[in-house]
mmCIF file of C-alpha atoms in Angstrom:
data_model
loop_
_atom_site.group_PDB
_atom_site.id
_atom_site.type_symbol
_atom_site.label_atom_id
_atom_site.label_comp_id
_atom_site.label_asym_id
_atom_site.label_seq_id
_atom_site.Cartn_x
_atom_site.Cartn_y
_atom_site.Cartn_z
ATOM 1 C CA UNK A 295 112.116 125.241 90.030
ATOM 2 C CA UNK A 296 113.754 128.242 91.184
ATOM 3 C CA UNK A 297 113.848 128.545 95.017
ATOM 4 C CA UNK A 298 113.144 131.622 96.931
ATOM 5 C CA UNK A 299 114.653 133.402 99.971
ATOM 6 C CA UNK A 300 111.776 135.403 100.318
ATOM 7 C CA UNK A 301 108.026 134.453 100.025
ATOM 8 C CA UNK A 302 104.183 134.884 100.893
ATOM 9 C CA UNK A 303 102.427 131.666 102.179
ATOM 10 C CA UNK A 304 101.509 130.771 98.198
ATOM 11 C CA UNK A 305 104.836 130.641 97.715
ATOM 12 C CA UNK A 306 105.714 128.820 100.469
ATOM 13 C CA UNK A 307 103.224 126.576 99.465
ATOM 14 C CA UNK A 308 104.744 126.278 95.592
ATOM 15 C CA UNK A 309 108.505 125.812 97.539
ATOM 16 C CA UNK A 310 106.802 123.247 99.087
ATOM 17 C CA UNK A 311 106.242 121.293 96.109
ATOM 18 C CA UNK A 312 109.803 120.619 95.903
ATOM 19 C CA UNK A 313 111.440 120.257 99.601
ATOM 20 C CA UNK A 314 108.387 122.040 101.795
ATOM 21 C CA UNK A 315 109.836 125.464 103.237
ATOM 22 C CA UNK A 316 108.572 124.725 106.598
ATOM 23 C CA UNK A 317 110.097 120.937 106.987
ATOM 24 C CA UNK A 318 113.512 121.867 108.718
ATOM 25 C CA UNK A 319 111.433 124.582 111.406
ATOM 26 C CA UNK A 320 108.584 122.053 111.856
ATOM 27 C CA UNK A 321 109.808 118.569 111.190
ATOM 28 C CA UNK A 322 106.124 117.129 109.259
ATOM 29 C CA UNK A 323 106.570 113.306 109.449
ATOM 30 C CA UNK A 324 104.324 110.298 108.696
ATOM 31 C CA UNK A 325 104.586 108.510 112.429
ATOM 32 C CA UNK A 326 104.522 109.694 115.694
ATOM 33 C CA UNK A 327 103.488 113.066 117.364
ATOM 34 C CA UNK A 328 104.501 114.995 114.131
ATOM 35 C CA UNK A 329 102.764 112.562 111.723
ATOM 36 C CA UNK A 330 99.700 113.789 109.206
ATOM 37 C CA UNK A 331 96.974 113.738 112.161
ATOM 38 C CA UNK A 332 98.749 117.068 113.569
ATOM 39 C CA UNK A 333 100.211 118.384 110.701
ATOM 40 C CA UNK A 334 97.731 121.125 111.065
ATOM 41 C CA UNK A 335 99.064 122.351 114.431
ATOM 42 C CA UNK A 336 103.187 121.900 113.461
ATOM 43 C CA UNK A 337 102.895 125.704 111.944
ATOM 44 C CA UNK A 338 100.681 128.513 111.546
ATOM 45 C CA UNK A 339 101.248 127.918 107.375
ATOM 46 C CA UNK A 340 100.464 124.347 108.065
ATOM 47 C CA UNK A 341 97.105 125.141 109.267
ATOM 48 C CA UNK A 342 94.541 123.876 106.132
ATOM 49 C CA UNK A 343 95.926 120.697 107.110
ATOM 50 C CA UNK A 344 93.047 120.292 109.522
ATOM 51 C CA UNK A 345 91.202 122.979 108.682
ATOM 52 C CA UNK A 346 90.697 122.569 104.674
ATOM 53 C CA UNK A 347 87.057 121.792 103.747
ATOM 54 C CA UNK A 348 88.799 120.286 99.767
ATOM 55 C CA UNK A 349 92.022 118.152 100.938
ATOM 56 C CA UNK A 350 94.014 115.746 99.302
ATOM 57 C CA UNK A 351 94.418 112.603 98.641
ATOM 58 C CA UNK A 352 90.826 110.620 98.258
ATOM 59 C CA UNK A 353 89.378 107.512 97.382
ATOM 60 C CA UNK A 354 87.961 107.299 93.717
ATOM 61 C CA UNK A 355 84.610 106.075 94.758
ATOM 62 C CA UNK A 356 82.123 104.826 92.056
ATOM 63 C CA UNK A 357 79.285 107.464 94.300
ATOM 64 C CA UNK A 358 81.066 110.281 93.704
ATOM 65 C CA UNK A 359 82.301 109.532 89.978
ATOM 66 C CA UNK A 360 80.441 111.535 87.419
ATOM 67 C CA UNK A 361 80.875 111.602 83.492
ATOM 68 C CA UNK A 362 81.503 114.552 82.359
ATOM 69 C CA UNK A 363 81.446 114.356 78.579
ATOM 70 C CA UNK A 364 82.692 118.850 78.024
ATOM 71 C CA UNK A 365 86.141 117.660 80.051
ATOM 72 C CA UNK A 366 88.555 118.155 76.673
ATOM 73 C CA UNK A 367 91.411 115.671 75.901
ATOM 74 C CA UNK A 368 94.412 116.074 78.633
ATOM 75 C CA UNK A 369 96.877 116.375 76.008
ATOM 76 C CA UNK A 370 100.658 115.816 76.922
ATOM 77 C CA UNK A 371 104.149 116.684 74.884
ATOM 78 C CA UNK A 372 106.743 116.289 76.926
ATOM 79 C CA UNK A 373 110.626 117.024 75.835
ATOM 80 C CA UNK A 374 113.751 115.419 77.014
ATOM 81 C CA UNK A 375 115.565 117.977 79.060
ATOM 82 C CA UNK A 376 118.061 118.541 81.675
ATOM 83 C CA UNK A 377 117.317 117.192 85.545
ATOM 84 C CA UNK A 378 118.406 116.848 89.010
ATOM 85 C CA UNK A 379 117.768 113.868 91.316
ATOM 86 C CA UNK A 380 116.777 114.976 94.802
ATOM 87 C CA UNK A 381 116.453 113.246 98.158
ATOM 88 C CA UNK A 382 113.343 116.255 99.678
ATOM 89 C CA UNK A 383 113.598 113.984 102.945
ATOM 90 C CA UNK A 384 110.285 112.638 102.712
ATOM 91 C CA UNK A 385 110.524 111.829 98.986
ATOM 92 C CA UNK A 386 112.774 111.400 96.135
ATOM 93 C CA UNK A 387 111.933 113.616 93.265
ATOM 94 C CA UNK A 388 113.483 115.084 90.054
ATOM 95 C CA UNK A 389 113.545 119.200 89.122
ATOM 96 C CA UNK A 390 113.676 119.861 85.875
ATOM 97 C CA UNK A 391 116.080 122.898 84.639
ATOM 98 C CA UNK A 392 114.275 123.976 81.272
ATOM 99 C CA UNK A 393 111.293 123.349 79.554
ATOM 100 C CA UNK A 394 109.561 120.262 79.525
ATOM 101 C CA UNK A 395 105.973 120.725 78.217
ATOM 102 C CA UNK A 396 102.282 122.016 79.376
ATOM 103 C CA UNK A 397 98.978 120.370 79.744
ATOM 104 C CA UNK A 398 96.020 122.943 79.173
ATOM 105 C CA UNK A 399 92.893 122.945 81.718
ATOM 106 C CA UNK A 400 90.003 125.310 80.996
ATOM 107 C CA UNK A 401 92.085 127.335 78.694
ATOM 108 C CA UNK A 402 94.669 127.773 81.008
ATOM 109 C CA UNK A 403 98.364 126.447 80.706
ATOM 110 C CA UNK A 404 100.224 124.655 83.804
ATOM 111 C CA UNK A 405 103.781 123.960 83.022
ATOM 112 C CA UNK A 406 105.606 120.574 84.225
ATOM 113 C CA UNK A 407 107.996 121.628 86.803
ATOM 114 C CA UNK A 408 109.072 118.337 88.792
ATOM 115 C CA UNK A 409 107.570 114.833 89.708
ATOM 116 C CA UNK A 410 107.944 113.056 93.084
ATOM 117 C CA UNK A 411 106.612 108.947 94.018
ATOM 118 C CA UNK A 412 104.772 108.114 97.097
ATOM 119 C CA UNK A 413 104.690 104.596 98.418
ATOM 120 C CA UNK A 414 102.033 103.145 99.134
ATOM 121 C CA UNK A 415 100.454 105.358 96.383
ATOM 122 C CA UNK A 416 97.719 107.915 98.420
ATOM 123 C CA UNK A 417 94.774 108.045 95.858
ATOM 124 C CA UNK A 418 92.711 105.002 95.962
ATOM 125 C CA UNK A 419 90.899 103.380 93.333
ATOM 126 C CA UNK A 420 87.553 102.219 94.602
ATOM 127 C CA UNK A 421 89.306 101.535 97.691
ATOM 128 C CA UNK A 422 92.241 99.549 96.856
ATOM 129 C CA UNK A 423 94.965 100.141 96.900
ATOM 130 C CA UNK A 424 98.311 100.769 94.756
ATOM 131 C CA UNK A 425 101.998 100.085 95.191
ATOM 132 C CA UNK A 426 103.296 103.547 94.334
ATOM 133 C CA UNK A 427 101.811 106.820 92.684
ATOM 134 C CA UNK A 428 103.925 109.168 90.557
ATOM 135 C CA UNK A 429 103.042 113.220 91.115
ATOM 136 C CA UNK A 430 103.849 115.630 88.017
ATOM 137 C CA UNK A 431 103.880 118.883 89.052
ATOM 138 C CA UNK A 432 102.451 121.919 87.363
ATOM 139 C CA UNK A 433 102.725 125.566 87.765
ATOM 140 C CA UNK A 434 100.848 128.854 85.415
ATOM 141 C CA UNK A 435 103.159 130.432 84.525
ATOM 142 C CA UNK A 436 103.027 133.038 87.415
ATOM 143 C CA UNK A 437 103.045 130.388 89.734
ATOM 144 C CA UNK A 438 99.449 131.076 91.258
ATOM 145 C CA UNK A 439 97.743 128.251 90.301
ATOM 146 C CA UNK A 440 98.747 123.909 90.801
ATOM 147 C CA UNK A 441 97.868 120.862 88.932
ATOM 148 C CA UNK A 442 99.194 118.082 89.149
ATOM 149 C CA UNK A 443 98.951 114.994 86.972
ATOM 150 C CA UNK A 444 98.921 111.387 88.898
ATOM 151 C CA UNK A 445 100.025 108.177 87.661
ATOM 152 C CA UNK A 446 99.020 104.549 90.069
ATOM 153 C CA UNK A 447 101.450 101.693 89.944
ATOM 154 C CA UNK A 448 101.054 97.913 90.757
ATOM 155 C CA UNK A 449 104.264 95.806 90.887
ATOM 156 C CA UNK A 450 105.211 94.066 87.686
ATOM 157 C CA UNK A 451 107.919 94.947 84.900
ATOM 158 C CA UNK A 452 109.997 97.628 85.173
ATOM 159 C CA UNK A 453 109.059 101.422 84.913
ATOM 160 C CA UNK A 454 110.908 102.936 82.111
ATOM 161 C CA UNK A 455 110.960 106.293 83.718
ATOM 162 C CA UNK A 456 112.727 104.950 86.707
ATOM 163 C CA UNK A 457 114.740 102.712 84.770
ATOM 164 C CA UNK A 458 116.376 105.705 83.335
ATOM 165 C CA UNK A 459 117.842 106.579 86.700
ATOM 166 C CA UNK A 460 118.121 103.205 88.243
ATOM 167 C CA UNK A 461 121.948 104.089 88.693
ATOM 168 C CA UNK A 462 121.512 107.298 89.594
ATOM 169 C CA UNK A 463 119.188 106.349 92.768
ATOM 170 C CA UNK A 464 121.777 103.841 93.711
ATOM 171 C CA UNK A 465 124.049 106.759 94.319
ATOM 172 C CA UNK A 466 121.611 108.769 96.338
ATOM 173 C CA UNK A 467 121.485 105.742 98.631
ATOM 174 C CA UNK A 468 125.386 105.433 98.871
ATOM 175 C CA UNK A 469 125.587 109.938 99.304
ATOM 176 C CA UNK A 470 122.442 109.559 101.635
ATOM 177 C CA UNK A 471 124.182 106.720 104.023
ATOM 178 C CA UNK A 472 127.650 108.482 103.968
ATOM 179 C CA UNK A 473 125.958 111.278 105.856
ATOM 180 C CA UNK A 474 125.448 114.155 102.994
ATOM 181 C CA UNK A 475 122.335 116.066 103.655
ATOM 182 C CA UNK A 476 120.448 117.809 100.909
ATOM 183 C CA UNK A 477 121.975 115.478 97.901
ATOM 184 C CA UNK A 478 120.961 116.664 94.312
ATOM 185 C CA UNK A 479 122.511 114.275 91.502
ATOM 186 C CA UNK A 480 122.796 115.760 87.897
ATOM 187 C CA UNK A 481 120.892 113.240 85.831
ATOM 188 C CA UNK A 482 122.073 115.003 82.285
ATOM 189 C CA UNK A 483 118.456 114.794 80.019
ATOM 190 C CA UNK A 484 116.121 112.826 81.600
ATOM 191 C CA UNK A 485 113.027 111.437 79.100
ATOM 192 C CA UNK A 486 109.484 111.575 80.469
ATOM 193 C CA UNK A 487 108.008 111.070 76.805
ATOM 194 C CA UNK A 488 106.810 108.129 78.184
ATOM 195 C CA UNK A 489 103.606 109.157 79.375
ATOM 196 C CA UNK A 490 103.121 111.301 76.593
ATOM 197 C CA UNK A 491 100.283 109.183 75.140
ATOM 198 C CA UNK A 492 96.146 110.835 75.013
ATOM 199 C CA UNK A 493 94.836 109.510 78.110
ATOM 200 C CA UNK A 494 91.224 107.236 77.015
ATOM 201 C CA UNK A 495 90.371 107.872 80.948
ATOM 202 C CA UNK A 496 90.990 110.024 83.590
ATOM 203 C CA UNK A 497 89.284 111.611 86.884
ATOM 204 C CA UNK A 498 89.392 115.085 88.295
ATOM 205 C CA UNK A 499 88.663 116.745 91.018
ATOM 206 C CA UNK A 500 89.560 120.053 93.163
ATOM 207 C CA UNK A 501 91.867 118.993 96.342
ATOM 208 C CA UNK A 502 95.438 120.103 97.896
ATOM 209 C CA UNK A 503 98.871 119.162 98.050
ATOM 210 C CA UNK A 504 99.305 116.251 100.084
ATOM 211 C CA UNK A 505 101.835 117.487 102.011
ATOM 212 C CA UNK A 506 102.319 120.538 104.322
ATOM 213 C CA UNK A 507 101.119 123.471 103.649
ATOM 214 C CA UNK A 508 98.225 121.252 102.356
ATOM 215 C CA UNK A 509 97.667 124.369 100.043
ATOM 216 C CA UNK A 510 94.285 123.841 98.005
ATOM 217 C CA UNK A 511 92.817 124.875 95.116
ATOM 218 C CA UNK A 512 95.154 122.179 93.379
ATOM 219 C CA UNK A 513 93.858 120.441 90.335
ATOM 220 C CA UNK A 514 94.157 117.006 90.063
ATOM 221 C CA UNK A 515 94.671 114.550 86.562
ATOM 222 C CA UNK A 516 94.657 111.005 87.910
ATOM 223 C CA UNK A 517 95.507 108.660 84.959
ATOM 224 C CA UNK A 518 93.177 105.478 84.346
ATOM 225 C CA UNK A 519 95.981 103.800 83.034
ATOM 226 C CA UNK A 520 97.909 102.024 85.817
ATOM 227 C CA UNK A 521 101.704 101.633 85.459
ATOM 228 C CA UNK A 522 103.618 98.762 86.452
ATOM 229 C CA UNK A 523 107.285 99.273 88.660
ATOM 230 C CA UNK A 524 109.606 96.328 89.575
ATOM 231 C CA UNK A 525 110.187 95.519 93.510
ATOM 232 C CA UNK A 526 113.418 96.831 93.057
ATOM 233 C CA UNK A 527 112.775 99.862 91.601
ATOM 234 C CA UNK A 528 109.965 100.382 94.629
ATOM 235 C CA UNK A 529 112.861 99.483 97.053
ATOM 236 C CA UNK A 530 115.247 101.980 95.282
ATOM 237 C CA UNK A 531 112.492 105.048 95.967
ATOM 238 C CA UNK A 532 112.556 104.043 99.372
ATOM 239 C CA UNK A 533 115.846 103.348 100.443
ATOM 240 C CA UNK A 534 117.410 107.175 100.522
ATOM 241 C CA UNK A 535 113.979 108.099 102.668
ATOM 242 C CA UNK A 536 114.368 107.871 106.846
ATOM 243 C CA UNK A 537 112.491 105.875 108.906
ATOM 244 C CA UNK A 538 109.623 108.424 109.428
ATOM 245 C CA UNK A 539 109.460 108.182 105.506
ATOM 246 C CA UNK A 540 109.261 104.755 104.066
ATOM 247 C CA UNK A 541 105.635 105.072 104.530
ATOM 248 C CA UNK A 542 105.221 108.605 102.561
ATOM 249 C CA UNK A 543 101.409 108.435 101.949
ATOM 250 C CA UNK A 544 98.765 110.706 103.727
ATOM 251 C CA UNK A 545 95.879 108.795 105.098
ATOM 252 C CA UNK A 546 92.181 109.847 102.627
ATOM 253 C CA UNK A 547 90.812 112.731 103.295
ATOM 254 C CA UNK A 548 87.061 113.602 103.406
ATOM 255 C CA UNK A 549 85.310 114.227 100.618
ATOM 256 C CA UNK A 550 82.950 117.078 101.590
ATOM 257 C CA UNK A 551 80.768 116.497 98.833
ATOM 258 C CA UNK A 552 82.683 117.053 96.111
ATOM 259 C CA UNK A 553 82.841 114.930 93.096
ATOM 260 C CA UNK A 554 85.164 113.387 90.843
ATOM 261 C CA UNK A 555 84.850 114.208 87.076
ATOM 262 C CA UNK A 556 85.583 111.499 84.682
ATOM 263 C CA UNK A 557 86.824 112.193 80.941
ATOM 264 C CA UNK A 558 86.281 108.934 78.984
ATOM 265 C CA UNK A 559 87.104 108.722 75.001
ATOM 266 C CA UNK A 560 85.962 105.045 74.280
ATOM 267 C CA UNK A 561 87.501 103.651 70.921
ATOM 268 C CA UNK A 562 85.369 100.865 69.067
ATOM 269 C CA UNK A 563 87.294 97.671 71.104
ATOM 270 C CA UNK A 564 85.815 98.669 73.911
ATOM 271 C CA UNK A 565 82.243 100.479 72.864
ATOM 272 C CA UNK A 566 80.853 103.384 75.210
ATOM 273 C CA UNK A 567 80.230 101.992 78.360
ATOM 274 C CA UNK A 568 82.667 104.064 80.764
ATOM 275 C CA UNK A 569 84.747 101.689 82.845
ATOM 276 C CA UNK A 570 85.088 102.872 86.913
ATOM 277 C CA UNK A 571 88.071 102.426 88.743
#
């Protein structure tokens, strides 16, 4: 994603998808006096953080779950293309240089512009809780509006996504001890095709970014289908991250009646009754 030297509070608030503009002037962190409970009051752009009446993440309670049966197909087609590894200080996330593919919501499509991990994931699933949660990042295409598709994992086999850059991480570790700030590793094409399948399930709902600026109006995909990630590969997302960041998930937020739409496509294994998380 391009970065600006210039920019209005949206755009601070896209920047902030990828290394949040305001982290070096206001120093966000999960623990301590600058951790998510006065994220709010670190900056003036910051402010929705405590203010925001539709923040992110929540818990996917079975009360506020509602079938929506007009929520189309969240169709994926994702292309092997050029990537960078980067260490945004309170996550490790890959920017993609070209195009990789769109999803299409209400007629409108968002363009996939970079994925992060959290650990422990932030979205719950009827209250428990996940080992990780994978964010892919979309943008219109005059960057005004966000959605972002989630994926949950539990520990298990390996991730093939990470496994692509297994090496790679292991050298943003070694570039992140020695001292060098703001590392970005070329990762040459990097394959996401993996999660290219038609989703049978998946829940959405109208939050924010879970990170300052806390912009909302986001859109968020949360996957039914839970991914598994080795131990290693959850100790290889961590590793580059300080301190302040080994715990990178924001606490629930309140749900201020809202509701969560669920799009369910049974297939004849599993007849029509529409699972819950």
């Amino acid at each position: 994603m391009a970065l600006w030297i210039h920019f209005s509070i949206l755009s601070i608030a896209v920047f902030a998808l990828c290394t949040s503009a305001d982290y070096y002037a206001a120093n966000f962190s999960y623990v301590g006096p600058n951790g998510p409970d006065n994220w709010g009051s670190l900056s003036p752009s910051f402010a929705a953080c405590s203010n925001g009446k539709a923040q992110s993440p929540v818990d996917l309670l079975k009360i506020h779950i509602v079938l929506n049966k007009e929520l189309k197909s969240l169709d994926r087609n994702y292309l092997p293309t050029n990537a960078t590894l980067v260490n945004n200080k309170f996550n490790i996330g890959v920017h993609f240089e070209g195009k990789v593919g769109d999803i299409n919501i209400n007629g409108k499509n968002y363009s996939l512009k970079q994925l992060h991990w959290h650990s422990p994931a932030e979205h719950r699933a009827n209250g428990r809780i996940h080992e990780a949660e994978l964010h892919l990042v979309h943008l219109t295409e005059d960057n005004n509006n966000i959605a972002v598709v989630a994926v949950l994992y539990n520990l298990g086999d390996p991730d093939p996504i990470i496994s692509q850059i297994e090496d790679k991480l292991v050298e943003l570790v070694k570039e992140t001890r020695a001292g060098n700030e703001n590392v970005q590793i070329a990762l040459g094409t990097f394959d996401v095709q993996e999660i290219n399948r038609r989703s049978q399930r998946y829940y959405r709902y109208l939050g924010s970014l879970t990170t300052p600026p806390c912009k909302e109006g986001v859109i968020w995909n949360i996957l039914g289908k839970v991914r598994t990630l080795s131990k290693e590969q959850l100790e290889l997302l961590k590793a580059p991250l300080g301190p302040q960041f080994q715990h990178n998930a924001r606490p629930l937020q309140q749900f201020n009646g809202r509701k969560i739409e669920m799009y369910y496509q049974p297939n004849h294994k599993h007849g029509t009754q529409a699972p819950q998380p």
